[in-house]
Short mmCIF file of C-alpha atoms and ligand atoms in Angstrom, two decimals:
data_model
loop_
_atom_site.label_atom_id
_atom_site.label_comp_id
_atom_site.label_asym_id
_atom_site.label_seq_id
_atom_site.Cartn_x
_atom_site.Cartn_y
_atom_site.Cartn_z
CA UNK Y 18 30.75 121.72 -91.26
CA UNK Y 19 34.19 120.55 -90.24
CA UNK Y 20 34.28 123.11 -87.49
CA UNK Y 21 30.99 121.91 -85.99
CA UNK Y 22 32.11 118.25 -85.88
CA UNK Y 23 35.43 119.30 -84.27
CA UNK Y 24 33.42 121.13 -81.61
CA UNK Y 25 31.30 118.04 -80.92
CA UNK Y 26 34.44 115.90 -80.65
CA UNK Y 27 35.93 118.35 -78.18
CA UNK Y 28 32.72 118.17 -76.14
CA UNK Y 29 32.82 114.38 -76.26
CA UNK Y 30 36.39 114.09 -74.96
CA UNK Y 31 35.61 114.67 -71.26
CA UNK Y 32 32.70 112.23 -71.61
CA UNK Y 33 35.03 109.56 -73.06
CA UNK Y 34 37.46 110.23 -70.25
CA UNK Y 35 34.72 109.82 -67.63
CA UNK Y 36 33.54 106.54 -69.17
CA UNK Y 37 37.14 105.28 -69.20
CA UNK Y 38 37.55 106.24 -65.56
CA UNK Y 39 34.34 104.45 -64.64
CA UNK Y 40 35.43 101.31 -66.51
CA UNK Y 41 38.81 101.22 -64.74
CA UNK Y 42 37.11 101.79 -61.35
CA UNK Y 43 34.59 99.04 -62.06
CA UNK Y 44 37.34 96.55 -63.02
CA UNK Y 45 39.26 97.36 -59.83
CA UNK Y 46 36.12 96.90 -57.71
CA UNK Y 47 35.45 93.54 -59.41
CA UNK Y 48 39.03 92.41 -58.76
CA UNK Y 49 38.66 93.44 -55.11
CA UNK Y 50 35.45 91.41 -54.76
CA UNK Y 51 37.14 88.40 -56.38
CA UNK Y 52 39.95 88.71 -53.84
CA UNK Y 53 37.46 88.42 -50.94
CA UNK Y 54 37.08 84.65 -51.16
CA UNK Y 55 34.29 82.71 -49.44
CA UNK Y 56 35.72 81.12 -46.26
CA UNK Y 57 36.47 77.46 -47.05
CA UNK Y 58 34.60 75.12 -44.67
CA UNK Y 59 37.00 72.41 -43.63
CA UNK Y 60 35.01 70.84 -40.79
CA UNK Y 61 31.71 69.12 -40.13
CA UNK Y 62 30.71 70.78 -36.87
CA UNK Y 63 28.44 69.36 -34.16
CA UNK Y 64 25.51 69.49 -34.07
CA UNK Y 65 25.65 68.09 -37.59
CA UNK Y 66 22.11 69.28 -38.36
CA UNK Y 67 20.50 72.19 -36.48
CA UNK Y 68 17.47 71.13 -34.44
CA UNK Y 69 16.52 68.36 -32.04
CA UNK Y 70 16.84 64.86 -33.46
CA UNK Y 71 17.96 61.46 -32.19
CA UNK Y 72 18.72 57.84 -33.15
CA UNK Y 73 20.31 58.58 -36.56
CA UNK Y 74 20.59 56.16 -39.48
CA UNK Y 75 22.35 57.06 -42.72
CA UNK Y 76 22.54 55.75 -46.29
CA UNK Y 77 24.65 56.93 -49.21
CA UNK Y 78 23.09 56.92 -52.68
CA UNK Y 79 24.05 58.50 -55.99
CA UNK Y 80 26.28 61.22 -54.54
CA UNK Y 81 24.07 62.12 -51.61
CA UNK Y 82 23.85 61.27 -47.92
CA UNK Y 83 20.39 60.61 -46.46
CA UNK Y 84 19.85 60.84 -42.72
CA UNK Y 85 16.76 59.48 -40.96
CA UNK Y 86 16.18 60.36 -37.31
CA UNK Y 87 13.68 60.58 -34.46
CA UNK Y 88 12.09 64.02 -34.01
CA UNK Y 89 12.50 65.08 -30.39
CA UNK Y 90 10.96 65.15 -27.90
CA UNK Y 91 10.04 61.45 -28.10
CA UNK Y 92 9.26 61.13 -31.77
CA UNK Y 93 6.71 62.70 -34.09
CA UNK Y 94 3.97 61.65 -36.48
CA UNK Y 95 6.76 61.06 -39.02
CA UNK Y 96 10.55 60.82 -39.14
CA UNK Y 97 13.01 63.64 -39.70
CA UNK Y 98 14.74 63.05 -43.07
CA UNK Y 99 17.62 65.08 -44.48
CA UNK Y 100 19.63 65.10 -47.73
CA UNK Y 101 23.15 66.44 -48.25
CA UNK Y 102 26.00 66.08 -50.72
CA UNK Y 103 28.73 67.22 -48.30
CA UNK Y 104 27.48 66.28 -44.81
CA UNK Y 105 27.56 70.02 -43.98
CA UNK Y 106 24.62 71.58 -45.82
CA UNK Y 107 21.39 69.69 -45.23
CA UNK Y 108 17.94 69.98 -46.76
CA UNK Y 109 14.99 68.62 -44.81
CA UNK Y 110 12.73 66.28 -46.78
CA UNK Y 111 9.45 64.58 -45.99
CA UNK Y 112 8.71 60.96 -46.74
CA UNK Y 113 5.22 59.48 -47.01
CA UNK Y 114 5.85 56.50 -44.70
CA UNK Y 115 6.21 55.71 -41.77
CA UNK Y 116 3.57 57.78 -40.03
CA UNK Y 117 1.95 57.15 -36.68
CA UNK Y 118 -1.38 56.79 -38.46
CA UNK Y 119 -0.16 54.23 -41.02
CA UNK Y 120 1.75 52.25 -38.40
CA UNK Y 121 -0.84 51.63 -35.73
CA UNK Y 122 -2.09 48.16 -34.88
CA UNK Y 123 -4.10 46.38 -32.21
CA UNK Y 124 -0.84 45.66 -30.38
CA UNK Y 125 0.67 49.22 -30.58
CA UNK Y 126 0.91 51.61 -27.69
CA UNK Y 127 0.90 55.43 -27.93
CA UNK Y 128 4.63 55.85 -28.68
CA UNK Y 129 5.37 57.88 -31.79
CA UNK Y 130 7.68 57.25 -34.80
CA UNK Y 131 11.18 56.43 -33.50
CA UNK Y 132 14.55 54.97 -34.20
CA UNK Y 133 14.84 54.14 -37.93
CA UNK Y 134 17.40 51.83 -39.52
CA UNK Y 135 17.65 52.16 -43.31
CA UNK Y 136 19.75 49.81 -45.45
CA UNK Y 137 20.20 49.13 -49.17
CA UNK Y 138 19.85 45.42 -49.89
CA UNK Y 139 21.47 43.20 -52.54
CA UNK Y 140 18.45 43.76 -54.80
CA UNK Y 141 19.18 47.53 -54.80
CA UNK Y 142 16.02 48.40 -52.86
CA UNK Y 143 15.98 50.27 -49.56
CA UNK Y 144 14.49 48.74 -46.43
CA UNK Y 145 13.55 50.56 -43.26
CA UNK Y 146 13.04 48.99 -39.83
CA UNK Y 147 11.41 51.55 -37.56
CA UNK Y 148 9.79 51.66 -34.12
CA UNK Y 149 6.23 52.99 -33.96
CA UNK Y 150 3.91 52.38 -31.01
CA UNK Y 151 6.63 50.25 -29.35
CA UNK Y 152 6.67 47.69 -32.14
CA UNK Y 153 8.79 47.34 -35.26
CA UNK Y 154 7.55 48.03 -38.77
CA UNK Y 155 9.28 47.30 -42.08
CA UNK Y 156 9.06 49.49 -45.17
CA UNK Y 157 10.55 49.32 -48.65
CA UNK Y 158 11.34 51.83 -51.39
CA UNK Y 159 13.29 52.08 -54.65
CA UNK Y 160 14.72 55.41 -53.53
CA UNK Y 161 15.87 56.82 -50.15
CA UNK Y 162 13.20 59.52 -50.36
CA UNK Y 163 10.44 57.13 -51.34
CA UNK Y 164 7.73 56.55 -52.10
CA UNK Y 165 7.92 54.17 -49.14
CA UNK Y 166 5.33 51.55 -48.28
CA UNK Y 167 4.75 48.97 -45.58
CA UNK Y 168 6.51 45.94 -47.06
CA UNK Y 169 3.99 43.60 -45.46
CA UNK Y 170 0.95 43.19 -47.66
CA UNK Y 171 -1.42 43.05 -44.70
CA UNK Y 172 0.08 46.33 -43.32
CA UNK Y 173 0.79 44.68 -39.99
CA UNK Y 174 3.87 45.31 -37.82
CA UNK Y 175 7.05 43.27 -38.49
CA UNK Y 176 7.73 42.54 -34.81
CA UNK Y 177 4.59 42.91 -32.73
CA UNK Y 178 4.72 44.78 -29.42
CA UNK Y 179 3.61 41.66 -27.55
CA UNK Y 180 6.15 39.27 -29.09
CA UNK Y 181 8.17 39.23 -25.84
CA UNK Y 182 5.95 41.20 -23.44
CA UNK Y 183 8.65 41.48 -20.76
CA UNK Y 184 10.91 43.47 -23.11
CA UNK Y 185 10.54 46.56 -25.29
CA UNK Y 186 10.19 45.69 -29.00
CA UNK Y 187 12.00 48.77 -30.38
CA UNK Y 188 15.37 49.86 -31.82
CA UNK Y 189 15.75 47.52 -34.79
CA UNK Y 190 18.97 47.56 -36.83
CA UNK Y 191 19.65 45.57 -39.99
CA UNK Y 192 23.06 44.16 -40.88
CA UNK Y 193 24.12 42.38 -44.08
CA UNK Y 194 27.08 40.05 -43.64
CA UNK Y 195 29.84 39.56 -46.23
CA UNK Y 196 28.18 36.33 -47.40
CA UNK Y 197 25.02 38.32 -48.19
CA UNK Y 198 22.97 37.01 -45.26
CA UNK Y 199 20.92 39.78 -43.62
CA UNK Y 200 20.09 39.87 -39.91
CA UNK Y 201 17.84 42.02 -37.78
CA UNK Y 202 18.92 43.01 -34.25
CA UNK Y 203 16.50 44.72 -31.88
CA UNK Y 204 15.29 45.10 -28.31
CA UNK Y 205 15.34 47.24 -25.21
CA UNK Y 206 14.05 47.00 -21.63
CA UNK Y 207 11.01 48.40 -19.87
CA UNK Y 208 11.25 51.04 -17.12
CA UNK Y 209 14.96 51.57 -17.93
CA UNK Y 210 16.04 48.10 -16.90
CA UNK Y 211 16.64 44.60 -18.17
CA UNK Y 212 17.29 45.44 -21.82
CA UNK Y 213 17.50 42.40 -24.09
CA UNK Y 214 18.90 42.04 -27.57
CA UNK Y 215 17.32 39.69 -30.11
CA UNK Y 216 18.50 38.55 -33.52
CA UNK Y 217 16.84 36.82 -36.45
CA UNK Y 218 18.25 36.01 -39.91
CA UNK Y 219 16.10 37.69 -42.55
CA UNK Y 220 14.90 35.86 -45.64
CA UNK Y 221 16.23 37.08 -49.00
CA UNK Y 222 13.16 39.34 -49.38
CA UNK Y 223 14.38 41.30 -46.29
CA UNK Y 224 10.80 41.44 -45.03
CA UNK Y 225 10.14 37.98 -43.62
CA UNK Y 226 11.80 35.56 -41.20
CA UNK Y 227 11.24 32.29 -39.42
CA UNK Y 228 10.05 32.99 -35.85
CA UNK Y 229 11.71 29.78 -34.65
CA UNK Y 230 15.10 31.28 -35.55
CA UNK Y 231 14.85 34.23 -33.16
CA UNK Y 232 17.57 34.14 -30.49
CA UNK Y 233 18.23 36.22 -27.39
CA UNK Y 234 21.90 37.20 -27.70
CA UNK Y 235 22.06 39.94 -25.03
CA UNK Y 236 25.70 41.01 -24.51
CA UNK Y 237 27.15 42.41 -21.22
CA UNK Y 238 25.76 45.76 -20.02
CA UNK Y 239 23.20 45.98 -22.83
CA UNK Y 240 20.17 48.21 -22.66
CA UNK Y 241 19.15 49.10 -26.27
CA UNK Y 242 20.10 50.49 -29.71
CA UNK Y 243 22.16 47.59 -31.17
CA UNK Y 244 24.46 48.25 -34.12
CA UNK Y 245 26.55 45.54 -35.82
CA UNK Y 246 29.92 46.34 -37.33
CA UNK Y 247 32.18 43.69 -38.89
CA UNK Y 248 35.89 44.32 -39.27
CA UNK Y 249 38.66 41.89 -40.20
CA UNK Y 250 36.37 38.93 -39.50
CA UNK Y 251 35.38 40.12 -36.00
CA UNK Y 252 31.76 40.99 -35.19
CA UNK Y 253 31.49 44.13 -33.06
CA UNK Y 254 28.05 44.35 -31.47
CA UNK Y 255 27.74 47.97 -30.33
CA UNK Y 256 24.85 49.25 -28.17
CA UNK Y 257 23.71 51.78 -25.58
CA UNK Y 258 23.53 51.34 -21.84
CA UNK Y 259 21.87 53.65 -19.30
CA UNK Y 260 18.94 56.00 -19.38
CA UNK Y 261 18.67 58.00 -22.61
CA UNK Y 262 17.29 60.96 -20.65
CA UNK Y 263 20.42 61.65 -18.60
CA UNK Y 264 24.20 61.48 -18.27
CA UNK Y 265 24.19 57.71 -17.66
CA UNK Y 266 23.57 56.97 -21.36
CA UNK Y 267 26.69 55.68 -23.18
CA UNK Y 268 27.92 53.48 -26.03
CA UNK Y 269 29.44 50.06 -25.28
CA UNK Y 270 30.54 47.16 -27.44
CA UNK Y 271 31.28 43.45 -27.30
CA UNK Y 272 33.02 41.25 -29.83
CA UNK Y 273 32.35 37.75 -31.11
CA UNK Y 274 33.22 35.46 -33.97
CA UNK Y 275 29.70 35.20 -35.41
CA UNK Y 276 26.66 37.51 -35.79
CA UNK Y 277 25.23 35.70 -32.74
CA UNK Y 278 28.29 35.96 -30.49
CA UNK Y 279 29.19 34.55 -27.96
CA UNK Y 280 30.11 38.01 -26.71
CA UNK Y 281 33.00 39.32 -24.73
CA UNK Y 282 32.86 42.96 -23.69
CA UNK Y 283 35.45 44.95 -25.67
CA UNK Y 284 38.53 46.61 -24.21
CA UNK Y 285 37.87 50.34 -23.60
CA UNK Y 286 34.07 49.76 -23.41
CA UNK Y 287 32.21 52.08 -22.84
CA UNK Y 288 33.79 53.87 -25.76
CA UNK Y 289 31.61 56.99 -25.69
CA UNK Y 290 30.08 58.54 -22.59
CA UNK Y 291 29.30 61.90 -21.00
CA UNK Y 292 32.36 64.14 -21.22
CA UNK Y 293 33.90 65.78 -18.13
CA UNK Y 294 32.56 69.22 -19.09
CA UNK Y 295 29.20 67.69 -20.18
CA UNK Y 296 29.30 69.26 -23.65
CA UNK Y 297 28.71 65.67 -24.68
CA UNK Y 298 25.84 64.62 -22.41
CA UNK Y 299 24.28 61.16 -22.52
CA UNK Y 300 25.61 60.17 -25.97
CA UNK Y 301 24.19 57.06 -27.59
CA UNK Y 302 21.94 55.30 -30.10
CA UNK Y 303 24.51 55.56 -32.83
CA UNK Y 304 25.34 54.28 -36.27
CA UNK Y 305 28.80 53.76 -37.78
CA UNK Y 306 29.80 54.42 -41.38
CA UNK Y 307 33.01 54.45 -43.35
CA UNK Y 308 34.13 57.08 -45.86
CA UNK Y 309 37.56 56.93 -47.52
CA UNK Y 310 38.77 54.25 -45.08
CA UNK Y 311 37.86 56.28 -41.99
CA UNK Y 312 35.10 55.12 -39.64
CA UNK Y 313 32.73 57.67 -38.13
CA UNK Y 314 30.36 57.28 -35.20
CA UNK Y 315 27.14 59.24 -35.74
CA UNK Y 316 25.10 59.50 -32.54
CA UNK Y 317 22.88 61.78 -30.51
CA UNK Y 318 23.74 63.73 -27.36
CA UNK Y 319 21.41 65.50 -24.94
CA UNK Y 320 21.02 69.23 -25.46
CA UNK Y 321 18.36 69.80 -22.81
CA UNK Y 322 16.69 67.42 -20.36
CA UNK Y 323 15.15 69.88 -17.92
CA UNK Y 324 11.49 70.01 -18.94
CA UNK Y 325 11.58 67.59 -21.81
CA UNK Y 326 14.14 65.56 -23.74
CA UNK Y 327 15.89 67.40 -26.58
CA UNK Y 328 18.76 65.65 -28.33
CA UNK Y 329 20.95 66.67 -31.25
CA UNK Y 330 23.05 64.79 -33.81
CA UNK Y 331 26.83 64.60 -33.45
CA UNK Y 332 29.69 62.92 -35.28
CA UNK Y 333 33.21 61.89 -34.27
CA UNK Y 334 35.91 59.66 -35.72
CA UNK Y 335 35.90 56.03 -34.61
CA UNK Y 336 39.30 54.36 -34.48
CA UNK Y 337 40.79 50.98 -33.63
CA UNK Y 338 44.17 49.98 -32.19
CA UNK Y 339 46.42 47.32 -33.71
CA UNK Y 340 44.80 44.63 -31.55
CA UNK Y 341 41.39 45.50 -33.06
CA UNK Y 342 39.99 47.18 -29.93
CA UNK Y 343 37.80 50.23 -30.48
CA UNK Y 344 39.51 53.29 -29.02
CA UNK Y 345 37.61 55.55 -26.65
CA UNK Y 346 36.00 58.43 -28.52
CA UNK Y 347 37.07 61.79 -27.13
CA UNK Y 348 34.48 64.14 -28.68
CA UNK Y 349 36.14 66.74 -30.90
CA UNK Y 350 33.09 68.87 -31.69
CA UNK Y 351 32.98 67.38 -35.18
CA UNK Y 352 35.33 65.96 -37.80
CA UNK Y 353 37.32 67.16 -40.80
CA UNK Y 354 35.24 67.49 -43.94
CA UNK Y 355 35.23 64.35 -46.08
CA UNK Y 356 34.45 63.89 -49.75
CA UNK Y 357 31.60 61.65 -50.92
CA UNK Y 358 32.55 58.08 -51.53
O1 LIG E 28 14.20 58.09 -29.35
C1 LIG E 28 13.43 57.20 -28.60
C2 LIG E 28 14.28 56.22 -27.85
O2 LIG E 28 15.32 56.87 -27.16
C3 LIG E 28 15.01 55.21 -28.71
O3 LIG E 28 14.23 54.16 -29.13
C4 LIG E 28 16.07 54.79 -27.76
O4 LIG E 28 17.11 54.09 -28.35
C5 LIG E 28 16.48 56.09 -27.17
O5 LIG E 28 17.42 56.73 -27.98
#
């Protein structure tokens, strides 16, 4: 009996040895794989989101960034909407409103869904001001991804296309001042000329205003895409000049001491225009946001304008000098990665 079990043990020895060898090999392989670390992404590269999109607006909410943009060429039946927690990896989402179908009125033309501006108001809700059919519509939602609805009970446009027939009633942008007062800026020109910028203070509900309070506050060299930025008590009205289909498109700014101006064109304006090598072509219709005390300009640039207009989203740092002038943006192909704030 003893002899037999000894024999079996002898037979088992090489097997044990083989298993041991395999275990050691496996551990070494695992260690090797652990040593091959994933490359650490340290930059947000342009284009920020693959694909053809324009006129970006961005909100931050509960650890995520939400981007809303025009689908190129010339808008779609809906907006392009994206969600990200690091501004590098994006997931496309779909929201129920605005659609071309839901935002069509007796005063609309055939233009598609364009140029959103989304903002979170004092009441915590989100409001969207968006151009559809060359008029401005207002929507509201509890969450950046909806459900959204036309905030006007009669489902009519917020700014009708025929309000000022000599100008283009598009490109709305909301701004909430430090005292809590909200304003809406909007306006462009027709046939690429004579762009005008209008402002109206919004009522506390964010979805109504007094028509008698509308003012034309057009700053120097304005065409469209207003964006208001307030810093150290100065109001920086930023906007685009030129034709958004070619290299003449650029970002300018003027400063004033109230949301209404009066405006003086800023030093260094235009601050962002077509670069010498044209990698940045016709940049414009931007938004500005601040993360960890750094301002960023988030805009579109032309990728292709041969047969049709295809634009893509780009980001660069936006900086000021000691006198408060905005410095010219020299496109860097992106920015260093930032952490959510
Ligand atoms: O995307 C359509 C139009 O192009 C926008 O309304 C303009 O600002 C220009 O970017």
